[in-house]
mmCIF file of C-alpha atoms and ligand atoms in Angstrom:
data_model
loop_
_atom_site.group_PDB
_atom_site.id
_atom_site.type_symbol
_atom_site.label_atom_id
_atom_site.label_comp_id
_atom_site.label_asym_id
_atom_site.label_seq_id
_atom_site.Cartn_x
_atom_site.Cartn_y
_atom_site.Cartn_z
ATOM 1 C CA UNK A 1 25.820 17.022 -57.063
ATOM 2 C CA UNK A 2 23.648 19.509 -58.905
ATOM 3 C CA UNK A 3 26.158 22.227 -59.788
ATOM 4 C CA UNK A 4 27.292 23.640 -56.449
ATOM 5 C CA UNK A 5 24.307 22.075 -54.672
ATOM 6 C CA UNK A 6 23.332 18.719 -53.200
ATOM 7 C CA UNK A 7 25.912 16.391 -51.681
ATOM 8 C CA UNK A 8 25.623 14.210 -48.597
ATOM 9 C CA UNK A 9 26.486 16.155 -45.464
ATOM 10 C CA UNK A 10 25.593 13.687 -42.730
ATOM 11 C CA UNK A 11 26.711 12.835 -39.206
ATOM 12 C CA UNK A 12 29.314 10.072 -39.258
ATOM 13 C CA UNK A 13 26.885 7.552 -37.764
ATOM 14 C CA UNK A 14 24.639 7.873 -40.825
ATOM 15 C CA UNK A 15 27.295 7.868 -43.538
ATOM 16 C CA UNK A 16 27.262 4.049 -43.929
ATOM 17 C CA UNK A 17 23.445 4.041 -44.212
ATOM 18 C CA UNK A 18 23.480 6.769 -46.839
ATOM 19 C CA UNK A 19 26.257 4.998 -48.765
ATOM 20 C CA UNK A 20 24.364 1.679 -48.624
ATOM 21 C CA UNK A 21 21.250 3.425 -49.924
ATOM 22 C CA UNK A 22 23.180 5.098 -52.756
ATOM 23 C CA UNK A 23 24.734 1.784 -53.818
ATOM 24 C CA UNK A 24 21.428 -0.102 -53.676
ATOM 25 C CA UNK A 25 19.603 2.590 -55.611
ATOM 26 C CA UNK A 26 22.345 2.701 -58.257
ATOM 27 C CA UNK A 27 21.838 -1.058 -58.701
ATOM 28 C CA UNK A 28 18.021 -0.845 -58.744
ATOM 29 C CA UNK A 29 18.111 2.085 -61.169
ATOM 30 C CA UNK A 30 19.709 -0.204 -63.772
ATOM 31 C CA UNK A 31 17.451 -3.188 -63.042
ATOM 32 C CA UNK A 32 14.548 -3.713 -65.485
ATOM 33 C CA UNK A 33 12.593 -5.837 -62.964
ATOM 34 C CA UNK A 34 12.616 -2.912 -60.505
ATOM 35 C CA UNK A 35 11.060 -0.503 -63.002
ATOM 36 C CA UNK A 36 8.650 -3.141 -64.253
ATOM 37 C CA UNK A 37 7.155 -3.566 -60.790
ATOM 38 C CA UNK A 38 7.170 0.217 -60.221
ATOM 39 C CA UNK A 39 5.211 0.837 -63.436
ATOM 40 C CA UNK A 40 2.778 -1.972 -62.701
ATOM 41 C CA UNK A 41 1.967 -0.571 -59.252
ATOM 42 C CA UNK A 42 1.606 2.966 -60.624
ATOM 43 C CA UNK A 43 -0.966 1.627 -63.026
ATOM 44 C CA UNK A 44 -2.905 -0.805 -60.834
ATOM 45 C CA UNK A 45 -2.539 0.713 -57.356
ATOM 46 C CA UNK A 46 -2.080 4.451 -57.970
ATOM 47 C CA UNK A 47 -4.375 4.616 -61.020
ATOM 48 C CA UNK A 48 -1.947 6.156 -63.518
ATOM 49 C CA UNK A 49 -1.787 7.723 -65.994
ATOM 50 C CA UNK A 50 -3.437 10.762 -64.402
ATOM 51 C CA UNK A 51 -5.485 12.821 -66.892
ATOM 52 C CA UNK A 52 -4.480 16.121 -68.460
ATOM 53 C CA UNK A 53 -7.585 18.301 -68.251
ATOM 54 C CA UNK A 54 -8.321 21.494 -70.188
ATOM 55 C CA UNK A 55 -9.821 23.870 -67.609
ATOM 56 C CA UNK A 56 -12.030 25.902 -69.945
ATOM 57 C CA UNK A 57 -13.670 28.115 -67.360
ATOM 58 C CA UNK A 58 -10.405 28.990 -65.606
ATOM 59 C CA UNK A 59 -8.849 29.705 -69.012
ATOM 60 C CA UNK A 60 -11.734 31.966 -70.038
ATOM 61 C CA UNK A 61 -11.580 33.957 -66.800
ATOM 62 C CA UNK A 62 -7.823 34.378 -67.033
ATOM 63 C CA UNK A 63 -8.401 36.146 -70.335
ATOM 64 C CA UNK A 64 -5.388 34.649 -72.066
ATOM 65 C CA UNK A 65 -3.708 31.280 -72.512
ATOM 66 C CA UNK A 66 -5.451 27.949 -72.183
ATOM 67 C CA UNK A 67 -4.853 26.338 -68.786
ATOM 68 C CA UNK A 68 -4.417 22.564 -68.586
ATOM 69 C CA UNK A 69 -4.395 20.741 -65.261
ATOM 70 C CA UNK A 70 -2.233 17.660 -64.706
ATOM 71 C CA UNK A 71 -4.524 15.788 -62.341
ATOM 72 C CA UNK A 72 -2.196 14.387 -59.676
ATOM 73 C CA UNK A 73 -5.091 14.991 -57.275
ATOM 74 C CA UNK A 74 -6.746 11.915 -58.781
ATOM 75 C CA UNK A 75 -3.960 9.564 -57.708
ATOM 76 C CA UNK A 76 -4.692 7.071 -54.962
ATOM 77 C CA UNK A 77 -4.163 8.918 -51.620
ATOM 78 C CA UNK A 78 -4.825 12.242 -53.330
ATOM 79 C CA UNK A 79 -1.462 13.693 -54.336
ATOM 80 C CA UNK A 80 1.752 13.112 -56.272
ATOM 81 C CA UNK A 81 3.557 11.826 -53.154
ATOM 82 C CA UNK A 82 2.478 8.235 -53.822
ATOM 83 C CA UNK A 83 4.617 8.047 -57.019
ATOM 84 C CA UNK A 84 7.731 8.425 -54.891
ATOM 85 C CA UNK A 85 6.494 6.148 -52.103
ATOM 86 C CA UNK A 86 5.919 3.263 -54.520
ATOM 87 C CA UNK A 87 9.501 3.559 -55.785
ATOM 88 C CA UNK A 88 11.029 3.804 -52.331
ATOM 89 C CA UNK A 89 9.038 0.985 -50.729
ATOM 90 C CA UNK A 90 10.216 -1.286 -53.560
ATOM 91 C CA UNK A 91 13.767 -0.213 -52.782
ATOM 92 C CA UNK A 92 13.251 -0.757 -49.020
ATOM 93 C CA UNK A 93 12.121 -4.317 -49.691
ATOM 94 C CA UNK A 94 14.993 -4.904 -52.120
ATOM 95 C CA UNK A 95 17.384 -3.790 -49.362
ATOM 96 C CA UNK A 96 15.807 -6.209 -46.850
ATOM 97 C CA UNK A 97 14.705 -3.440 -44.450
ATOM 98 C CA UNK A 98 11.991 -4.332 -41.929
ATOM 99 C CA UNK A 99 10.747 -0.973 -40.709
ATOM 100 C CA UNK A 100 9.971 2.365 -42.349
ATOM 101 C CA UNK A 101 10.150 5.883 -40.938
ATOM 102 C CA UNK A 102 9.098 9.128 -42.606
ATOM 103 C CA UNK A 103 8.442 12.791 -41.909
ATOM 104 C CA UNK A 104 5.379 14.635 -43.069
ATOM 105 C CA UNK A 105 4.151 18.229 -43.255
ATOM 106 C CA UNK A 106 0.651 18.355 -44.686
ATOM 107 C CA UNK A 107 0.272 14.654 -43.993
ATOM 108 C CA UNK A 108 0.053 13.741 -47.680
ATOM 109 C CA UNK A 109 3.453 12.066 -47.650
ATOM 110 C CA UNK A 110 2.564 10.391 -44.358
ATOM 111 C CA UNK A 111 -0.666 9.008 -45.783
ATOM 112 C CA UNK A 112 1.092 7.788 -48.941
ATOM 113 C CA UNK A 113 3.852 6.187 -46.843
ATOM 114 C CA UNK A 114 1.366 4.554 -44.459
ATOM 115 C CA UNK A 115 -0.515 3.174 -47.470
ATOM 116 C CA UNK A 116 2.485 1.549 -49.156
ATOM 117 C CA UNK A 117 3.660 0.185 -45.788
ATOM 118 C CA UNK A 118 0.263 -1.467 -45.322
ATOM 119 C CA UNK A 119 0.521 -2.809 -48.870
ATOM 120 C CA UNK A 120 3.985 -4.275 -48.225
ATOM 121 C CA UNK A 121 3.301 -5.368 -44.639
ATOM 122 C CA UNK A 122 5.925 -3.128 -43.034
ATOM 123 C CA UNK A 123 5.484 -1.278 -39.732
ATOM 124 C CA UNK A 124 6.003 2.461 -39.970
ATOM 125 C CA UNK A 125 6.454 5.504 -37.773
ATOM 126 C CA UNK A 126 5.653 8.937 -39.134
ATOM 127 C CA UNK A 127 7.082 12.078 -37.557
ATOM 128 C CA UNK A 128 4.874 15.139 -37.731
ATOM 129 C CA UNK A 129 5.122 18.560 -36.120
ATOM 130 C CA UNK A 130 2.401 19.065 -33.539
ATOM 131 C CA UNK A 131 1.322 22.299 -35.221
ATOM 132 C CA UNK A 132 0.877 20.436 -38.518
ATOM 133 C CA UNK A 133 -1.069 17.695 -36.714
ATOM 134 C CA UNK A 134 -3.507 20.340 -35.554
ATOM 135 C CA UNK A 135 -3.929 21.840 -39.042
ATOM 136 C CA UNK A 136 -4.232 18.490 -40.793
ATOM 137 C CA UNK A 137 -6.157 16.350 -38.348
ATOM 138 C CA UNK A 138 -8.025 14.301 -40.999
ATOM 139 C CA UNK A 139 -4.689 13.105 -42.407
ATOM 140 C CA UNK A 140 -3.466 12.152 -38.923
ATOM 141 C CA UNK A 141 -6.577 9.994 -38.501
ATOM 142 C CA UNK A 142 -6.037 8.466 -41.940
ATOM 143 C CA UNK A 143 -2.439 7.517 -41.167
ATOM 144 C CA UNK A 144 -3.547 5.841 -37.937
ATOM 145 C CA UNK A 145 -6.342 4.032 -39.758
ATOM 146 C CA UNK A 146 -3.729 2.699 -42.198
ATOM 147 C CA UNK A 147 -1.768 1.260 -39.279
ATOM 148 C CA UNK A 148 0.976 3.860 -38.956
ATOM 149 C CA UNK A 149 2.268 5.274 -35.681
ATOM 150 C CA UNK A 150 2.164 9.067 -35.828
ATOM 151 C CA UNK A 151 4.786 10.631 -33.586
ATOM 152 C CA UNK A 152 4.199 14.264 -32.617
ATOM 153 C CA UNK A 153 7.212 16.602 -32.691
ATOM 154 C CA UNK A 154 7.179 19.583 -30.340
ATOM 155 C CA UNK A 155 10.662 20.945 -31.038
ATOM 156 C CA UNK A 156 11.288 24.230 -32.863
ATOM 157 C CA UNK A 157 8.329 25.491 -34.836
ATOM 158 C CA UNK A 158 6.670 22.032 -34.582
ATOM 159 C CA UNK A 159 6.434 21.815 -38.396
ATOM 160 C CA UNK A 160 8.119 19.922 -41.231
ATOM 161 C CA UNK A 161 11.746 20.957 -40.590
ATOM 162 C CA UNK A 162 11.504 19.701 -37.008
ATOM 163 C CA UNK A 163 9.778 16.479 -38.067
ATOM 164 C CA UNK A 164 12.659 15.857 -40.473
ATOM 165 C CA UNK A 165 15.192 16.358 -37.641
ATOM 166 C CA UNK A 166 13.372 13.758 -35.538
ATOM 167 C CA UNK A 167 13.174 11.266 -38.400
ATOM 168 C CA UNK A 168 16.947 11.618 -38.908
ATOM 169 C CA UNK A 169 17.473 11.063 -35.172
ATOM 170 C CA UNK A 170 15.379 7.878 -35.317
ATOM 171 C CA UNK A 171 17.362 6.688 -38.350
ATOM 172 C CA UNK A 172 20.663 7.178 -36.501
ATOM 173 C CA UNK A 173 19.540 4.899 -33.678
ATOM 174 C CA UNK A 174 18.002 2.193 -35.924
ATOM 175 C CA UNK A 175 20.121 2.271 -39.110
ATOM 176 C CA UNK A 176 20.426 -1.500 -39.345
ATOM 177 C CA UNK A 177 16.808 -2.412 -40.004
ATOM 178 C CA UNK A 178 15.160 0.935 -40.787
ATOM 179 C CA UNK A 179 14.442 2.551 -44.132
ATOM 180 C CA UNK A 180 13.972 6.336 -44.124
ATOM 181 C CA UNK A 181 11.358 7.120 -46.770
ATOM 182 C CA UNK A 182 11.937 10.813 -47.547
ATOM 183 C CA UNK A 183 9.061 12.715 -49.093
ATOM 184 C CA UNK A 184 10.630 15.344 -51.316
ATOM 185 C CA UNK A 185 13.562 15.989 -53.633
ATOM 186 C CA UNK A 186 15.850 17.197 -50.860
ATOM 187 C CA UNK A 187 18.148 15.658 -48.230
ATOM 188 C CA UNK A 188 21.433 13.831 -48.797
ATOM 189 C CA UNK A 189 22.341 12.061 -52.029
ATOM 190 C CA UNK A 190 20.783 9.826 -53.370
ATOM 191 C CA UNK A 191 17.374 11.132 -52.191
ATOM 192 C CA UNK A 192 17.061 14.144 -54.519
ATOM 193 C CA UNK A 193 17.989 12.066 -57.556
ATOM 194 C CA UNK A 194 15.811 9.152 -56.490
ATOM 195 C CA UNK A 195 12.710 11.188 -55.650
ATOM 196 C CA UNK A 196 12.995 13.181 -58.881
ATOM 197 C CA UNK A 197 13.398 9.929 -60.853
ATOM 198 C CA UNK A 198 10.200 8.559 -59.314
ATOM 199 C CA UNK A 199 8.272 11.793 -59.901
ATOM 200 C CA UNK A 200 9.305 12.221 -63.553
ATOM 201 C CA UNK A 201 6.361 10.074 -64.550
ATOM 202 C CA UNK A 202 4.280 13.275 -64.162
ATOM 203 C CA UNK A 203 6.181 15.174 -66.851
ATOM 204 C CA UNK A 204 6.604 12.180 -69.154
ATOM 205 C CA UNK A 205 2.855 11.592 -69.174
ATOM 206 C CA UNK A 206 2.019 15.298 -69.483
ATOM 207 C CA UNK A 207 4.394 15.723 -72.428
ATOM 208 C CA UNK A 208 2.947 12.728 -74.245
ATOM 209 C CA UNK A 209 -0.659 13.692 -73.459
ATOM 210 C CA UNK A 210 -0.171 17.272 -74.609
ATOM 211 C CA UNK A 211 1.582 16.212 -77.825
ATOM 212 C CA UNK A 212 -1.178 13.715 -78.523
ATOM 213 C CA UNK A 213 -3.856 16.361 -77.949
ATOM 214 C CA UNK A 214 -2.316 19.276 -79.854
ATOM 215 C CA UNK A 215 0.672 18.023 -81.834
ATOM 216 C CA UNK A 216 2.801 20.713 -80.168
ATOM 217 C CA UNK A 217 4.490 21.419 -76.866
ATOM 218 C CA UNK A 218 3.014 23.701 -74.177
ATOM 219 C CA UNK A 219 4.369 27.240 -73.831
ATOM 220 C CA UNK A 220 4.752 27.073 -70.077
ATOM 221 C CA UNK A 221 4.696 24.744 -67.089
ATOM 222 C CA UNK A 222 3.718 25.882 -63.600
ATOM 223 C CA UNK A 223 4.117 23.989 -60.321
ATOM 224 C CA UNK A 224 4.285 24.905 -56.652
ATOM 225 C CA UNK A 225 7.546 24.253 -54.828
ATOM 226 C CA UNK A 226 7.866 23.095 -51.251
ATOM 227 C CA UNK A 227 10.826 20.742 -51.338
ATOM 228 C CA UNK A 228 10.355 20.750 -55.096
ATOM 229 C CA UNK A 229 9.424 17.187 -56.050
ATOM 230 C CA UNK A 230 6.166 17.703 -57.953
ATOM 231 C CA UNK A 231 7.729 20.618 -59.859
ATOM 232 C CA UNK A 232 10.872 18.656 -60.720
ATOM 233 C CA UNK A 233 8.737 15.693 -61.760
ATOM 234 C CA UNK A 234 6.818 17.863 -64.212
ATOM 235 C CA UNK A 235 9.808 19.885 -65.454
ATOM 236 C CA UNK A 236 12.569 17.317 -66.034
ATOM 237 C CA UNK A 237 11.082 15.622 -69.130
ATOM 238 C CA UNK A 238 10.749 19.078 -70.755
ATOM 239 C CA UNK A 239 14.222 20.409 -69.856
ATOM 240 C CA UNK A 240 15.609 19.862 -73.347
ATOM 241 C CA UNK A 241 12.634 21.648 -74.952
ATOM 242 C CA UNK A 242 13.996 25.174 -74.925
ATOM 243 C CA UNK A 243 10.692 26.712 -76.064
ATOM 244 C CA UNK A 244 8.946 25.534 -72.906
ATOM 245 C CA UNK A 245 9.146 28.072 -70.079
ATOM 246 C CA UNK A 246 9.015 26.737 -66.544
ATOM 247 C CA UNK A 247 7.813 28.445 -63.403
ATOM 248 C CA UNK A 248 8.256 27.228 -59.830
ATOM 249 C CA UNK A 249 5.900 28.948 -57.406
ATOM 250 C CA UNK A 250 7.101 29.549 -53.851
ATOM 251 C CA UNK A 251 4.757 30.295 -50.960
ATOM 252 C CA UNK A 252 4.879 34.031 -50.237
ATOM 253 C CA UNK A 253 2.835 33.613 -47.030
ATOM 254 C CA UNK A 254 1.911 37.091 -45.796
ATOM 255 C CA UNK A 255 4.141 38.672 -48.469
ATOM 256 C CA UNK A 256 7.731 38.208 -49.687
ATOM 257 C CA UNK A 257 8.870 41.154 -47.555
ATOM 258 C CA UNK A 258 6.801 40.302 -44.476
ATOM 259 C CA UNK A 259 9.380 37.908 -43.045
ATOM 260 C CA UNK A 260 6.554 35.351 -42.922
ATOM 261 C CA UNK A 261 6.841 33.215 -46.032
ATOM 262 C CA UNK A 262 8.541 30.073 -47.361
ATOM 263 C CA UNK A 263 10.383 31.589 -50.358
ATOM 264 C CA UNK A 264 13.728 29.830 -49.842
ATOM 265 C CA UNK A 265 15.088 30.762 -53.268
ATOM 266 C CA UNK A 266 13.825 34.320 -53.587
ATOM 267 C CA UNK A 267 14.603 35.323 -49.992
ATOM 268 C CA UNK A 268 17.131 32.722 -48.825
ATOM 269 C CA UNK A 269 20.843 31.995 -49.233
ATOM 270 C CA UNK A 270 22.902 28.839 -49.813
ATOM 271 C CA UNK A 271 23.646 26.808 -46.708
ATOM 272 C CA UNK A 272 23.756 23.247 -45.393
ATOM 273 C CA UNK A 273 20.972 21.457 -43.499
ATOM 274 C CA UNK A 274 19.326 18.030 -43.587
ATOM 275 C CA UNK A 275 22.234 16.532 -45.503
ATOM 276 C CA UNK A 276 22.385 18.839 -48.515
ATOM 277 C CA UNK A 277 23.760 22.155 -49.674
ATOM 278 C CA UNK A 278 20.959 24.276 -51.071
ATOM 279 C CA UNK A 279 19.036 27.502 -50.448
ATOM 280 C CA UNK A 280 17.604 28.076 -46.965
ATOM 281 C CA UNK A 281 15.848 30.901 -45.182
ATOM 282 C CA UNK A 282 18.411 31.994 -42.612
ATOM 283 C CA UNK A 283 19.451 34.964 -40.510
ATOM 284 C CA UNK A 284 22.800 36.793 -40.731
ATOM 285 C CA UNK A 285 24.411 34.188 -38.453
ATOM 286 C CA UNK A 286 23.229 31.281 -40.611
ATOM 287 C CA UNK A 287 20.488 30.250 -38.162
ATOM 288 C CA UNK A 288 17.642 28.622 -40.081
ATOM 289 C CA UNK A 289 14.483 30.725 -39.907
ATOM 290 C CA UNK A 290 10.947 29.493 -39.438
ATOM 291 C CA UNK A 291 8.984 29.328 -42.678
ATOM 292 C CA UNK A 292 5.358 30.369 -42.916
ATOM 293 C CA UNK A 293 2.661 29.307 -45.317
ATOM 294 C CA UNK A 294 -1.063 28.698 -45.002
ATOM 295 C CA UNK A 295 -0.345 25.325 -46.620
ATOM 296 C CA UNK A 296 1.532 22.893 -44.412
ATOM 297 C CA UNK A 297 3.070 21.189 -47.453
ATOM 298 C CA UNK A 298 5.007 24.319 -48.480
ATOM 299 C CA UNK A 299 5.984 25.324 -44.968
ATOM 300 C CA UNK A 300 9.681 24.347 -45.181
ATOM 301 C CA UNK A 301 12.629 26.796 -45.022
ATOM 302 C CA UNK A 302 14.644 24.936 -47.700
ATOM 303 C CA UNK A 303 14.262 23.551 -51.202
ATOM 304 C CA UNK A 304 15.674 20.640 -53.187
ATOM 305 C CA UNK A 305 19.189 21.183 -54.632
ATOM 306 C CA UNK A 306 17.979 20.703 -58.199
ATOM 307 C CA UNK A 307 15.908 23.876 -57.911
ATOM 308 C CA UNK A 308 18.857 25.782 -56.445
ATOM 309 C CA UNK A 309 20.777 24.841 -59.582
ATOM 310 C CA UNK A 310 17.925 25.815 -61.929
ATOM 311 C CA UNK A 311 17.439 29.079 -60.027
ATOM 312 C CA UNK A 312 21.085 30.038 -60.560
ATOM 313 C CA UNK A 313 21.233 28.804 -64.169
ATOM 314 C CA UNK A 314 17.971 30.559 -65.023
ATOM 315 C CA UNK A 315 16.448 27.519 -66.753
ATOM 316 C CA UNK A 316 13.461 27.753 -64.411
ATOM 317 C CA UNK A 317 11.910 31.046 -63.263
ATOM 318 C CA UNK A 318 10.606 31.332 -59.729
ATOM 319 C CA UNK A 319 7.558 33.328 -58.750
ATOM 320 C CA UNK A 320 5.296 33.279 -55.742
ATOM 321 C CA UNK A 321 1.737 33.446 -54.460
ATOM 322 C CA UNK A 322 0.610 34.700 -51.049
ATOM 323 C CA UNK A 323 -1.678 32.940 -48.569
ATOM 324 C CA UNK A 324 -4.546 35.196 -49.661
ATOM 325 C CA UNK A 325 -3.977 34.463 -53.348
ATOM 326 C CA UNK A 326 -3.786 30.710 -52.693
ATOM 327 C CA UNK A 327 -7.013 30.715 -50.707
ATOM 328 C CA UNK A 328 -8.703 32.728 -53.475
ATOM 329 C CA UNK A 329 -7.468 30.233 -56.091
ATOM 330 C CA UNK A 330 -8.730 27.363 -53.904
ATOM 331 C CA UNK A 331 -12.245 28.821 -54.105
ATOM 332 C CA UNK A 332 -11.830 29.777 -57.770
ATOM 333 C CA UNK A 333 -11.031 26.257 -58.960
ATOM 334 C CA UNK A 334 -13.687 24.733 -56.686
ATOM 335 C CA UNK A 335 -16.454 27.032 -57.965
ATOM 336 C CA UNK A 336 -15.471 27.160 -61.631
ATOM 337 C CA UNK A 337 -14.280 23.635 -62.374
ATOM 338 C CA UNK A 338 -15.653 21.543 -59.519
ATOM 339 C CA UNK A 339 -12.085 20.656 -58.607
ATOM 340 C CA UNK A 340 -11.013 21.354 -55.027
ATOM 341 C CA UNK A 341 -7.220 21.751 -55.200
ATOM 342 C CA UNK A 342 -4.754 21.234 -52.362
ATOM 343 C CA UNK A 343 -3.727 24.612 -50.914
ATOM 344 C CA UNK A 344 -0.211 23.838 -52.154
ATOM 345 C CA UNK A 345 -1.465 23.405 -55.723
ATOM 346 C CA UNK A 346 -3.640 26.522 -55.317
ATOM 347 C CA UNK A 347 -0.384 28.540 -55.201
ATOM 348 C CA UNK A 348 0.435 27.263 -58.685
ATOM 349 C CA UNK A 349 -3.095 28.072 -59.874
ATOM 350 C CA UNK A 350 -2.915 31.630 -58.534
ATOM 351 C CA UNK A 351 0.374 32.207 -60.349
ATOM 352 C CA UNK A 352 -0.885 30.533 -63.545
ATOM 353 C CA UNK A 353 -3.902 32.813 -63.610
ATOM 354 C CA UNK A 354 -1.616 35.870 -63.647
ATOM 355 C CA UNK A 355 0.717 34.264 -66.202
ATOM 356 C CA UNK A 356 -2.084 33.175 -68.552
ATOM 357 C CA UNK A 357 -3.418 36.730 -68.619
ATOM 358 C CA UNK A 358 -0.124 37.896 -70.172
ATOM 359 C CA UNK A 359 -0.206 35.250 -72.933
ATOM 360 C CA UNK A 360 -2.246 34.952 -76.127
ATOM 361 C CA UNK A 361 -5.312 32.669 -76.393
ATOM 362 C CA UNK A 362 -3.273 30.358 -78.664
ATOM 363 C CA UNK A 363 -0.750 29.759 -75.881
ATOM 364 C CA UNK A 364 -1.040 26.887 -73.396
ATOM 365 C CA UNK A 365 0.038 26.496 -69.793
ATOM 366 C CA UNK A 366 0.172 23.191 -67.917
ATOM 367 C CA UNK A 367 -0.366 23.524 -64.170
ATOM 368 C CA UNK A 368 0.551 20.620 -61.946
ATOM 369 C CA UNK A 369 -2.463 20.063 -59.729
ATOM 370 C CA UNK A 370 -0.289 18.257 -57.194
ATOM 371 C CA UNK A 371 -3.070 17.204 -54.845
ATOM 372 C CA UNK A 372 -6.685 17.417 -53.817
ATOM 373 C CA UNK A 373 -7.888 19.871 -51.236
ATOM 374 C CA UNK A 374 -10.408 18.222 -48.953
ATOM 375 C CA UNK A 375 -7.635 18.039 -46.309
ATOM 376 C CA UNK A 376 -7.518 21.865 -46.334
ATOM 377 C CA UNK A 377 -11.209 22.581 -45.964
ATOM 378 C CA UNK A 378 -11.037 23.486 -42.316
ATOM 379 C CA UNK A 379 -7.995 25.712 -42.798
ATOM 380 C CA UNK A 380 -9.639 27.565 -45.657
ATOM 381 C CA UNK A 381 -13.023 27.953 -43.986
ATOM 382 C CA UNK A 382 -11.309 29.301 -40.866
ATOM 383 C CA UNK A 383 -8.871 31.447 -42.859
ATOM 384 C CA UNK A 384 -10.812 34.738 -42.929
ATOM 385 C CA UNK A 385 -11.657 34.525 -39.244
ATOM 386 C CA UNK A 386 -8.087 33.539 -38.304
ATOM 387 C CA UNK A 387 -6.486 36.419 -40.243
ATOM 388 C CA UNK A 388 -9.080 38.847 -38.871
ATOM 389 C CA UNK A 389 -7.988 38.136 -35.301
ATOM 390 C CA UNK A 390 -4.360 39.041 -35.935
HETATM 391 C C1 PLP B 401 3.859 17.796 -50.268
HETATM 392 C C2 PLP B 401 3.070 18.519 -51.245
HETATM 393 C C3 PLP B 401 3.620 19.570 -52.008
HETATM 394 C C4 PLP B 401 5.004 20.104 -51.807
HETATM 395 O O1 PLP B 401 6.025 19.181 -51.989
HETATM 396 P P1 PLP B 401 6.952 19.179 -53.282
HETATM 397 O O2 PLP B 401 8.032 18.220 -52.933
HETATM 398 O O3 PLP B 401 7.444 20.566 -53.481
HETATM 399 O O4 PLP B 401 6.139 18.721 -54.413
HETATM 400 C C5 PLP B 401 2.833 20.149 -52.976
HETATM 401 N N1 PLP B 401 1.561 19.757 -53.191
HETATM 402 C C6 PLP B 401 0.987 18.777 -52.475
HETATM 403 C C7 PLP B 401 -0.425 18.390 -52.750
HETATM 404 C C8 PLP B 401 1.721 18.122 -51.477
HETATM 405 O O5 PLP B 401 1.149 17.151 -50.773
#
């Protein structure tokens, strides 16, 4: 549990599977050979360490602090998701599982999962909301190319929440031989702990790289939060450094008060869904609301339990960026640095620009550039026209 959040609230049929997973991960977590293979694959397959890049032109235009980018976009498959997939596929093999299932929103987790399944010779089925399949068609094609079966989900809002429901349903009917490879730091225990363990490599590297470069620690860290895994991965290794401020950036969609956003912490309440107690967007009767964001990867009405705890303790501050601001930051980074960011990461950039402007030129901000943005080109190019029609 993370304070009052987390837990493992599952249907009875899945309790044994979740307990088996927790026991196996507890064993693997203590096993040096497990981490040895994980580190080796991160180096040779993923291409780690990812660079820490001083974005001089973005810094200059912000008119304040220096902005550093942690380049998770340069990882194999184009985002931070692969760090987690490497860890979990090693665990799946250790557990003797023969088949992998996963859910995906933007398709980044699906592509990373399909890649490691190809690498380990395991068949996989990826659940994806039909609406997300339409917005992220190139990633659907990539998953199929990698040998995965992409299963469209039409239920509900046909986005990530619904894909996760379907993946859980599949798991219930195939618990014996199937490994559920969850893509973010949410869901029942041990997933949040496990995913955050696998993503901490981001913050460990960033801390070491920044210290090496400057001899000091950064003043602030900024990361977008969907389920919260890239943010947690960056933040955790800095938690004990009280001088380092941390900012999670939620998707404000068409505005925090528009009813069309994905700001689970700033506009949600605690509840239980998908196996954990955390913050969710919900109506007065506790019905989960549909999230909205221009980026499919942030379009989830909940958030990992670790962030719920940090939100209440105040260790991490939570801000937001709207669709418009994210699209503007997408162009900004592309034009000024030659780096096309994922729309998810563009939320963090938009917030960091505002934050940097309030800080002195001696201050430094590290932004987690969680992924690359070629997958979002069509969404962004159609964005003005799409909004104009409404
Ligand atoms: C999936 C995704 C996110 C959101 O997921 P988190 O678990 O919050 O990190 C952010 N950025 C990119 C590029 C993604 O693919």
